[in-house]
């Protein structure tokens, strides 16, 4: 009898919000902050053995949190201060999960509040049933997060540099990627004030 696969999640919230001009993680969202809303939804996923939140130090302090403490179910770690974009967050997140003996990680974005728990669970199920090393969501308009990476790719994830790092692996192993179809438009991410206002109008 084989054991259930252990899947963790890394929520990327270590960005500097340069286009917005303020910490988007702290934007008001339905009675709480944006990052709290995203974490709350991710924590509803029953298949996740552990959730990690890679969060800017100053944002954590604004929330009254320190590294190692939890926001909801998510354990907080700080990104490497290298200026390398999201790749630094992958390294910090994977390092913090090293002892968790995970079979895969789900990558999510803290500025994408419209991603639903049902989508997270479907992409995990797609990865597990397919035996693929990578699973991605294909919305009606394009591919997007959440992404699932098998532990066989953890070393390559740590070695990536720069922005859009995970998508470099998706492109590299495109022929073996499991694509999970979702019949809805891709939830918008929040990079500018206009994005924020549009997302608020949509309710996500």
JSON list of C-alpha atoms in Angstrom, two decimals, residues 2-198:
[
{"chain": "A", "resi": 2, "resn": "UNK", "atom": "CA", "xyz": [1.52, 3.31, -1.06]},
{"chain": "A", "resi": 3, "resn": "UNK", "atom": "CA", "xyz": [1.25, 6.38, 1.12]},
{"chain": "A", "resi": 4, "resn": "UNK", "atom": "CA", "xyz": [-0.55, 9.51, 0.00]},
{"chain": "A", "resi": 5, "resn": "UNK", "atom": "CA", "xyz": [1.68, 12.02, -1.71]},
{"chain": "A", "resi": 6, "resn": "UNK", "atom": "CA", "xyz": [2.76, 14.88, 0.54]},
{"chain": "A", "resi": 7, "resn": "UNK", "atom": "CA", "xyz": [2.23, 18.23, -1.15]},
{"chain": "A", "resi": 8, "resn": "UNK", "atom": "CA", "xyz": [3.22, 21.63, 0.20]},
{"chain": "A", "resi": 9, "resn": "UNK", "atom": "CA", "xyz": [2.57, 25.14, -1.02]},
{"chain": "A", "resi": 10, "resn": "UNK", "atom": "CA", "xyz": [4.77, 28.20, -1.40]},
{"chain": "A", "resi": 11, "resn": "UNK", "atom": "CA", "xyz": [2.93, 31.52, -1.58]},
{"chain": "A", "resi": 12, "resn": "UNK", "atom": "CA", "xyz": [5.13, 34.18, -3.18]},
{"chain": "A", "resi": 13, "resn": "UNK", "atom": "CA", "xyz": [4.70, 37.50, -1.36]},
{"chain": "A", "resi": 14, "resn": "UNK", "atom": "CA", "xyz": [8.25, 38.80, -1.34]},
{"chain": "A", "resi": 15, "resn": "UNK", "atom": "CA", "xyz": [7.96, 41.37, -4.12]},
{"chain": "A", "resi": 16, "resn": "UNK", "atom": "CA", "xyz": [8.70, 45.06, -3.70]},
{"chain": "A", "resi": 17, "resn": "UNK", "atom": "CA", "xyz": [5.49, 46.32, -5.39]},
{"chain": "A", "resi": 18, "resn": "UNK", "atom": "CA", "xyz": [7.49, 48.85, -7.38]},
{"chain": "A", "resi": 19, "resn": "UNK", "atom": "CA", "xyz": [4.78, 49.44, -10.00]},
{"chain": "A", "resi": 20, "resn": "UNK", "atom": "CA", "xyz": [2.11, 50.03, -7.36]},
{"chain": "A", "resi": 21, "resn": "UNK", "atom": "CA", "xyz": [4.28, 52.30, -5.23]},
{"chain": "A", "resi": 22, "resn": "UNK", "atom": "CA", "xyz": [3.22, 50.72, -1.91]},
{"chain": "A", "resi": 23, "resn": "UNK", "atom": "CA", "xyz": [3.17, 47.25, -0.38]},
{"chain": "A", "resi": 24, "resn": "UNK", "atom": "CA", "xyz": [0.35, 45.53, -2.25]},
{"chain": "A", "resi": 25, "resn": "UNK", "atom": "CA", "xyz": [0.38, 42.72, 0.31]},
{"chain": "A", "resi": 26, "resn": "UNK", "atom": "CA", "xyz": [-1.20, 45.23, 2.74]},
{"chain": "A", "resi": 27, "resn": "UNK", "atom": "CA", "xyz": [-3.96, 46.49, 0.45]},
{"chain": "A", "resi": 28, "resn": "UNK", "atom": "CA", "xyz": [-7.45, 46.25, 1.99]},
{"chain": "A", "resi": 29, "resn": "UNK", "atom": "CA", "xyz": [-9.38, 43.22, 0.75]},
{"chain": "A", "resi": 30, "resn": "UNK", "atom": "CA", "xyz": [-12.83, 42.30, 2.08]},
{"chain": "A", "resi": 31, "resn": "UNK", "atom": "CA", "xyz": [-12.12, 43.32, 5.64]},
{"chain": "A", "resi": 32, "resn": "UNK", "atom": "CA", "xyz": [-8.52, 42.11, 5.79]},
{"chain": "A", "resi": 33, "resn": "UNK", "atom": "CA", "xyz": [-5.30, 42.58, 3.87]},
{"chain": "A", "resi": 34, "resn": "UNK", "atom": "CA", "xyz": [-4.71, 41.13, 0.42]},
{"chain": "A", "resi": 35, "resn": "UNK", "atom": "CA", "xyz": [-2.09, 38.68, 1.67]},
{"chain": "A", "resi": 36, "resn": "UNK", "atom": "CA", "xyz": [-4.36, 37.51, 4.49]},
{"chain": "A", "resi": 37, "resn": "UNK", "atom": "CA", "xyz": [-7.17, 36.87, 2.01]},
{"chain": "A", "resi": 38, "resn": "UNK", "atom": "CA", "xyz": [-4.93, 34.79, -0.26]},
{"chain": "A", "resi": 39, "resn": "UNK", "atom": "CA", "xyz": [-3.50, 32.78, 2.65]},
{"chain": "A", "resi": 40, "resn": "UNK", "atom": "CA", "xyz": [-6.99, 32.12, 3.98]},
{"chain": "A", "resi": 41, "resn": "UNK", "atom": "CA", "xyz": [-8.11, 30.60, 0.66]},
{"chain": "A", "resi": 42, "resn": "UNK", "atom": "CA", "xyz": [-4.95, 28.50, 0.25]},
{"chain": "A", "resi": 43, "resn": "UNK", "atom": "CA", "xyz": [-5.34, 27.16, 3.79]},
{"chain": "A", "resi": 44, "resn": "UNK", "atom": "CA", "xyz": [-8.71, 25.70, 2.83]},
{"chain": "A", "resi": 45, "resn": "UNK", "atom": "CA", "xyz": [-6.97, 23.15, 0.58]},
{"chain": "A", "resi": 46, "resn": "UNK", "atom": "CA", "xyz": [-7.14, 19.85, 2.45]},
{"chain": "A", "resi": 47, "resn": "UNK", "atom": "CA", "xyz": [-4.42, 18.19, 0.36]},
{"chain": "A", "resi": 48, "resn": "UNK", "atom": "CA", "xyz": [-1.70, 20.57, 1.53]},
{"chain": "A", "resi": 49, "resn": "UNK", "atom": "CA", "xyz": [0.59, 19.13, 4.20]},
{"chain": "A", "resi": 50, "resn": "UNK", "atom": "CA", "xyz": [2.35, 22.46, 4.77]},
{"chain": "A", "resi": 51, "resn": "UNK", "atom": "CA", "xyz": [1.95, 26.04, 3.57]},
{"chain": "A", "resi": 52, "resn": "UNK", "atom": "CA", "xyz": [4.83, 28.49, 3.43]},
{"chain": "A", "resi": 53, "resn": "UNK", "atom": "CA", "xyz": [4.52, 32.24, 2.93]},
{"chain": "A", "resi": 54, "resn": "UNK", "atom": "CA", "xyz": [7.60, 34.00, 1.55]},
{"chain": "A", "resi": 55, "resn": "UNK", "atom": "CA", "xyz": [6.94, 37.51, 2.83]},
{"chain": "A", "resi": 56, "resn": "UNK", "atom": "CA", "xyz": [8.85, 40.77, 2.81]},
{"chain": "A", "resi": 57, "resn": "UNK", "atom": "CA", "xyz": [10.34, 41.55, 6.20]},
{"chain": "A", "resi": 58, "resn": "UNK", "atom": "CA", "xyz": [8.74, 45.01, 6.43]},
{"chain": "A", "resi": 59, "resn": "UNK", "atom": "CA", "xyz": [5.32, 43.62, 5.52]},
{"chain": "A", "resi": 60, "resn": "UNK", "atom": "CA", "xyz": [5.65, 40.89, 8.15]},
{"chain": "A", "resi": 61, "resn": "UNK", "atom": "CA", "xyz": [6.52, 43.55, 10.72]},
{"chain": "A", "resi": 62, "resn": "UNK", "atom": "CA", "xyz": [3.49, 45.61, 9.68]},
{"chain": "A", "resi": 63, "resn": "UNK", "atom": "CA", "xyz": [1.37, 42.53, 10.36]},
{"chain": "A", "resi": 64, "resn": "UNK", "atom": "CA", "xyz": [3.06, 42.02, 13.73]},
{"chain": "A", "resi": 65, "resn": "UNK", "atom": "CA", "xyz": [4.80, 38.84, 12.55]},
{"chain": "A", "resi": 66, "resn": "UNK", "atom": "CA", "xyz": [8.33, 37.47, 12.62]},
{"chain": "A", "resi": 67, "resn": "UNK", "atom": "CA", "xyz": [10.03, 34.79, 10.55]},
{"chain": "A", "resi": 68, "resn": "UNK", "atom": "CA", "xyz": [8.92, 31.35, 11.70]},
{"chain": "A", "resi": 69, "resn": "UNK", "atom": "CA", "xyz": [5.56, 32.59, 12.97]},
{"chain": "A", "resi": 70, "resn": "UNK", "atom": "CA", "xyz": [2.31, 31.84, 11.19]},
{"chain": "A", "resi": 71, "resn": "UNK", "atom": "CA", "xyz": [-0.22, 33.88, 9.28]},
{"chain": "A", "resi": 72, "resn": "UNK", "atom": "CA", "xyz": [-3.22, 31.58, 9.32]},
{"chain": "A", "resi": 73, "resn": "UNK", "atom": "CA", "xyz": [-1.82, 28.14, 8.54]},
{"chain": "A", "resi": 74, "resn": "UNK", "atom": "CA", "xyz": [1.16, 29.54, 6.63]},
{"chain": "A", "resi": 75, "resn": "UNK", "atom": "CA", "xyz": [4.65, 29.62, 8.13]},
{"chain": "A", "resi": 76, "resn": "UNK", "atom": "CA", "xyz": [6.47, 32.87, 7.33]},
{"chain": "A", "resi": 77, "resn": "UNK", "atom": "CA", "xyz": [9.96, 33.02, 5.85]},
{"chain": "A", "resi": 78, "resn": "UNK", "atom": "CA", "xyz": [11.80, 35.99, 4.42]},
{"chain": "A", "resi": 79, "resn": "UNK", "atom": "CA", "xyz": [13.16, 35.98, 0.84]},
{"chain": "A", "resi": 80, "resn": "UNK", "atom": "CA", "xyz": [16.88, 36.13, 0.14]},
{"chain": "A", "resi": 81, "resn": "UNK", "atom": "CA", "xyz": [17.88, 39.78, -0.09]},
{"chain": "A", "resi": 82, "resn": "UNK", "atom": "CA", "xyz": [19.51, 39.36, -3.49]},
{"chain": "A", "resi": 83, "resn": "UNK", "atom": "CA", "xyz": [17.31, 41.52, -5.71]},
{"chain": "A", "resi": 84, "resn": "UNK", "atom": "CA", "xyz": [16.79, 38.53, -7.98]},
{"chain": "A", "resi": 85, "resn": "UNK", "atom": "CA", "xyz": [13.01, 38.67, -8.05]},
{"chain": "A", "resi": 86, "resn": "UNK", "atom": "CA", "xyz": [10.86, 35.62, -7.50]},
{"chain": "A", "resi": 87, "resn": "UNK", "atom": "CA", "xyz": [13.78, 33.19, -7.89]},
{"chain": "A", "resi": 88, "resn": "UNK", "atom": "CA", "xyz": [15.06, 34.32, -4.48]},
{"chain": "A", "resi": 89, "resn": "UNK", "atom": "CA", "xyz": [11.67, 33.47, -3.01]},
{"chain": "A", "resi": 90, "resn": "UNK", "atom": "CA", "xyz": [11.80, 29.96, -4.48]},
{"chain": "A", "resi": 91, "resn": "UNK", "atom": "CA", "xyz": [15.18, 29.37, -2.86]},
{"chain": "A", "resi": 92, "resn": "UNK", "atom": "CA", "xyz": [14.01, 30.59, 0.54]},
{"chain": "A", "resi": 93, "resn": "UNK", "atom": "CA", "xyz": [10.78, 28.65, 0.35]},
{"chain": "A", "resi": 94, "resn": "UNK", "atom": "CA", "xyz": [12.35, 25.37, -0.74]},
{"chain": "A", "resi": 95, "resn": "UNK", "atom": "CA", "xyz": [15.10, 25.68, 1.86]},
{"chain": "A", "resi": 96, "resn": "UNK", "atom": "CA", "xyz": [12.48, 26.12, 4.59]},
{"chain": "A", "resi": 97, "resn": "UNK", "atom": "CA", "xyz": [10.59, 23.05, 3.36]},
{"chain": "A", "resi": 98, "resn": "UNK", "atom": "CA", "xyz": [13.67, 20.86, 3.06]},
{"chain": "A", "resi": 99, "resn": "UNK", "atom": "CA", "xyz": [12.91, 18.75, 6.12]},
{"chain": "A", "resi": 100, "resn": "UNK", "atom": "CA", "xyz": [9.22, 18.30, 5.29]},
{"chain": "A", "resi": 101, "resn": "UNK", "atom": "CA", "xyz": [9.81, 15.35, 2.93]},
{"chain": "A", "resi": 102, "resn": "UNK", "atom": "CA", "xyz": [7.40, 16.68, 0.35]},
{"chain": "A", "resi": 103, "resn": "UNK", "atom": "CA", "xyz": [6.66, 14.94, -2.93]},
{"chain": "A", "resi": 104, "resn": "UNK", "atom": "CA", "xyz": [5.68, 18.20, -4.67]},
{"chain": "A", "resi": 105, "resn": "UNK", "atom": "CA", "xyz": [5.12, 21.90, -4.11]},
{"chain": "A", "resi": 106, "resn": "UNK", "atom": "CA", "xyz": [2.34, 24.15, -5.38]},
{"chain": "A", "resi": 107, "resn": "UNK", "atom": "CA", "xyz": [3.47, 27.67, -6.33]},
{"chain": "A", "resi": 108, "resn": "UNK", "atom": "CA", "xyz": [0.92, 30.45, -5.78]},
{"chain": "A", "resi": 109, "resn": "UNK", "atom": "CA", "xyz": [1.00, 34.24, -6.04]},
{"chain": "A", "resi": 110, "resn": "UNK", "atom": "CA", "xyz": [0.00, 36.48, -3.14]},
{"chain": "A", "resi": 111, "resn": "UNK", "atom": "CA", "xyz": [-1.22, 39.16, -5.55]},
{"chain": "A", "resi": 112, "resn": "UNK", "atom": "CA", "xyz": [-3.76, 36.87, -7.25]},
{"chain": "A", "resi": 113, "resn": "UNK", "atom": "CA", "xyz": [-6.72, 36.78, -4.85]},
{"chain": "A", "resi": 114, "resn": "UNK", "atom": "CA", "xyz": [-9.12, 35.24, -7.37]},
{"chain": "A", "resi": 115, "resn": "UNK", "atom": "CA", "xyz": [-7.49, 31.79, -7.30]},
{"chain": "A", "resi": 116, "resn": "UNK", "atom": "CA", "xyz": [-9.97, 29.44, -5.61]},
{"chain": "A", "resi": 117, "resn": "UNK", "atom": "CA", "xyz": [-9.28, 26.43, -3.40]},
{"chain": "A", "resi": 118, "resn": "UNK", "atom": "CA", "xyz": [-11.08, 24.23, -5.94]},
{"chain": "A", "resi": 119, "resn": "UNK", "atom": "CA", "xyz": [-8.49, 25.18, -8.56]},
{"chain": "A", "resi": 120, "resn": "UNK", "atom": "CA", "xyz": [-5.64, 24.36, -6.18]},
{"chain": "A", "resi": 121, "resn": "UNK", "atom": "CA", "xyz": [-7.10, 20.96, -5.43]},
{"chain": "A", "resi": 122, "resn": "UNK", "atom": "CA", "xyz": [-7.75, 20.19, -9.10]},
{"chain": "A", "resi": 123, "resn": "UNK", "atom": "CA", "xyz": [-4.19, 20.93, -10.19]},
{"chain": "A", "resi": 124, "resn": "UNK", "atom": "CA", "xyz": [-2.82, 18.78, -7.35]},
{"chain": "A", "resi": 125, "resn": "UNK", "atom": "CA", "xyz": [-5.11, 15.93, -8.42]},
{"chain": "A", "resi": 126, "resn": "UNK", "atom": "CA", "xyz": [-4.00, 16.38, -12.04]},
{"chain": "A", "resi": 127, "resn": "UNK", "atom": "CA", "xyz": [-0.33, 16.19, -11.08]},
{"chain": "A", "resi": 128, "resn": "UNK", "atom": "CA", "xyz": [-0.86, 13.12, -8.94]},
{"chain": "A", "resi": 129, "resn": "UNK", "atom": "CA", "xyz": [-2.97, 11.13, -11.41]},
{"chain": "A", "resi": 130, "resn": "UNK", "atom": "CA", "xyz": [-0.82, 11.98, -14.43]},
{"chain": "A", "resi": 131, "resn": "UNK", "atom": "CA", "xyz": [2.56, 11.09, -12.96]},
{"chain": "A", "resi": 132, "resn": "UNK", "atom": "CA", "xyz": [3.93, 14.26, -14.60]},
{"chain": "A", "resi": 133, "resn": "UNK", "atom": "CA", "xyz": [6.77, 16.25, -13.07]},
{"chain": "A", "resi": 134, "resn": "UNK", "atom": "CA", "xyz": [4.89, 19.53, -13.63]},
{"chain": "A", "resi": 135, "resn": "UNK", "atom": "CA", "xyz": [1.21, 20.47, -13.67]},
{"chain": "A", "resi": 136, "resn": "UNK", "atom": "CA", "xyz": [-0.15, 23.84, -14.77]},
{"chain": "A", "resi": 137, "resn": "UNK", "atom": "CA", "xyz": [-3.61, 25.37, -14.97]},
{"chain": "A", "resi": 138, "resn": "UNK", "atom": "CA", "xyz": [-4.95, 26.41, -18.35]},
{"chain": "A", "resi": 139, "resn": "UNK", "atom": "CA", "xyz": [-7.71, 28.96, -17.99]},
{"chain": "A", "resi": 140, "resn": "UNK", "atom": "CA", "xyz": [-9.94, 29.93, -20.90]},
{"chain": "A", "resi": 141, "resn": "UNK", "atom": "CA", "xyz": [-7.56, 32.69, -21.95]},
{"chain": "A", "resi": 142, "resn": "UNK", "atom": "CA", "xyz": [-4.10, 31.37, -21.00]},
{"chain": "A", "resi": 143, "resn": "UNK", "atom": "CA", "xyz": [-1.98, 29.28, -18.65]},
{"chain": "A", "resi": 144, "resn": "UNK", "atom": "CA", "xyz": [-1.32, 30.46, -15.13]},
{"chain": "A", "resi": 145, "resn": "UNK", "atom": "CA", "xyz": [-0.90, 29.64, -11.46]},
{"chain": "A", "resi": 146, "resn": "UNK", "atom": "CA", "xyz": [-1.14, 27.48, -9.45]},
{"chain": "A", "resi": 147, "resn": "UNK", "atom": "CA", "xyz": [1.81, 25.43, -10.71]},
{"chain": "A", "resi": 148, "resn": "UNK", "atom": "CA", "xyz": [2.83, 22.07, -9.25]},
{"chain": "A", "resi": 149, "resn": "UNK", "atom": "CA", "xyz": [6.43, 20.86, -9.30]},
{"chain": "A", "resi": 150, "resn": "UNK", "atom": "CA", "xyz": [7.49, 17.32, -8.40]},
{"chain": "A", "resi": 151, "resn": "UNK", "atom": "CA", "xyz": [10.35, 16.97, -5.90]},
{"chain": "A", "resi": 152, "resn": "UNK", "atom": "CA", "xyz": [12.56, 15.69, -8.76]},
{"chain": "A", "resi": 153, "resn": "UNK", "atom": "CA", "xyz": [12.70, 19.34, -9.93]},
{"chain": "A", "resi": 154, "resn": "UNK", "atom": "CA", "xyz": [13.41, 21.00, -6.57]},
{"chain": "A", "resi": 155, "resn": "UNK", "atom": "CA", "xyz": [17.13, 21.30, -7.31]},
{"chain": "A", "resi": 156, "resn": "UNK", "atom": "CA", "xyz": [16.46, 22.94, -10.68]},
{"chain": "A", "resi": 157, "resn": "UNK", "atom": "CA", "xyz": [13.96, 25.32, -9.07]},
{"chain": "A", "resi": 158, "resn": "UNK", "atom": "CA", "xyz": [16.63, 26.43, -6.61]},
{"chain": "A", "resi": 159, "resn": "UNK", "atom": "CA", "xyz": [19.08, 27.09, -9.43]},
{"chain": "A", "resi": 160, "resn": "UNK", "atom": "CA", "xyz": [16.79, 29.44, -11.39]},
{"chain": "A", "resi": 161, "resn": "UNK", "atom": "CA", "xyz": [17.45, 33.16, -11.45]},
{"chain": "A", "resi": 162, "resn": "UNK", "atom": "CA", "xyz": [15.38, 36.24, -12.22]},
{"chain": "A", "resi": 163, "resn": "UNK", "atom": "CA", "xyz": [11.68, 36.80, -12.80]},
{"chain": "A", "resi": 164, "resn": "UNK", "atom": "CA", "xyz": [9.22, 34.27, -14.27]},
{"chain": "A", "resi": 165, "resn": "UNK", "atom": "CA", "xyz": [11.65, 31.65, -13.04]},
{"chain": "A", "resi": 166, "resn": "UNK", "atom": "CA", "xyz": [9.23, 28.73, -12.71]},
{"chain": "A", "resi": 167, "resn": "UNK", "atom": "CA", "xyz": [7.95, 29.20, -16.26]},
{"chain": "A", "resi": 168, "resn": "UNK", "atom": "CA", "xyz": [11.45, 28.53, -17.54]},
{"chain": "A", "resi": 169, "resn": "UNK", "atom": "CA", "xyz": [11.11, 24.99, -16.22]},
{"chain": "A", "resi": 170, "resn": "UNK", "atom": "CA", "xyz": [7.62, 24.66, -17.70]},
{"chain": "A", "resi": 171, "resn": "UNK", "atom": "CA", "xyz": [9.05, 25.60, -21.10]},
{"chain": "A", "resi": 172, "resn": "UNK", "atom": "CA", "xyz": [12.06, 23.31, -20.66]},
{"chain": "A", "resi": 173, "resn": "UNK", "atom": "CA", "xyz": [9.88, 20.26, -19.97]},
{"chain": "A", "resi": 174, "resn": "UNK", "atom": "CA", "xyz": [6.85, 21.28, -22.00]},
{"chain": "A", "resi": 175, "resn": "UNK", "atom": "CA", "xyz": [6.25, 17.86, -23.58]},
{"chain": "A", "resi": 176, "resn": "UNK", "atom": "CA", "xyz": [5.78, 16.24, -20.17]},
{"chain": "A", "resi": 177, "resn": "UNK", "atom": "CA", "xyz": [3.62, 18.91, -18.52]},
{"chain": "A", "resi": 178, "resn": "UNK", "atom": "CA", "xyz": [0.15, 17.99, -17.25]},
{"chain": "A", "resi": 179, "resn": "UNK", "atom": "CA", "xyz": [-2.31, 20.72, -18.25]},
{"chain": "A", "resi": 180, "resn": "UNK", "atom": "CA", "xyz": [-5.43, 21.06, -16.07]},
{"chain": "A", "resi": 181, "resn": "UNK", "atom": "CA", "xyz": [-8.25, 22.82, -17.89]},
{"chain": "A", "resi": 182, "resn": "UNK", "atom": "CA", "xyz": [-10.33, 25.34, -15.90]},
{"chain": "A", "resi": 183, "resn": "UNK", "atom": "CA", "xyz": [-13.40, 26.77, -17.63]},
{"chain": "A", "resi": 184, "resn": "UNK", "atom": "CA", "xyz": [-13.06, 30.32, -16.39]},
{"chain": "A", "resi": 185, "resn": "UNK", "atom": "CA", "xyz": [-10.91, 33.33, -17.13]},
{"chain": "A", "resi": 186, "resn": "UNK", "atom": "CA", "xyz": [-7.58, 33.57, -15.38]},
{"chain": "A", "resi": 187, "resn": "UNK", "atom": "CA", "xyz": [-7.85, 35.58, -12.15]},
{"chain": "A", "resi": 188, "resn": "UNK", "atom": "CA", "xyz": [-6.09, 38.90, -12.50]},
{"chain": "A", "resi": 189, "resn": "UNK", "atom": "CA", "xyz": [-2.93, 39.68, -10.57]},
{"chain": "A", "resi": 190, "resn": "UNK", "atom": "CA", "xyz": [-2.43, 43.06, -8.94]},
{"chain": "A", "resi": 191, "resn": "UNK", "atom": "CA", "xyz": [0.59, 45.02, -10.13]},
{"chain": "A", "resi": 192, "resn": "UNK", "atom": "CA", "xyz": [-0.87, 48.54, -10.42]},
{"chain": "A", "resi": 193, "resn": "UNK", "atom": "CA", "xyz": [-3.55, 50.62, -8.74]},
{"chain": "A", "resi": 194, "resn": "UNK", "atom": "CA", "xyz": [-5.72, 50.11, -11.83]},
{"chain": "A", "resi": 195, "resn": "UNK", "atom": "CA", "xyz": [-5.36, 46.32, -11.40]},
{"chain": "A", "resi": 196, "resn": "UNK", "atom": "CA", "xyz": [-6.42, 46.64, -7.79]},
{"chain": "A", "resi": 197, "resn": "UNK", "atom": "CA", "xyz": [-9.49, 48.71, -8.58]},
{"chain": "A", "resi": 198, "resn": "UNK", "atom": "CA", "xyz": [-10.49, 46.35, -11.42]}
]
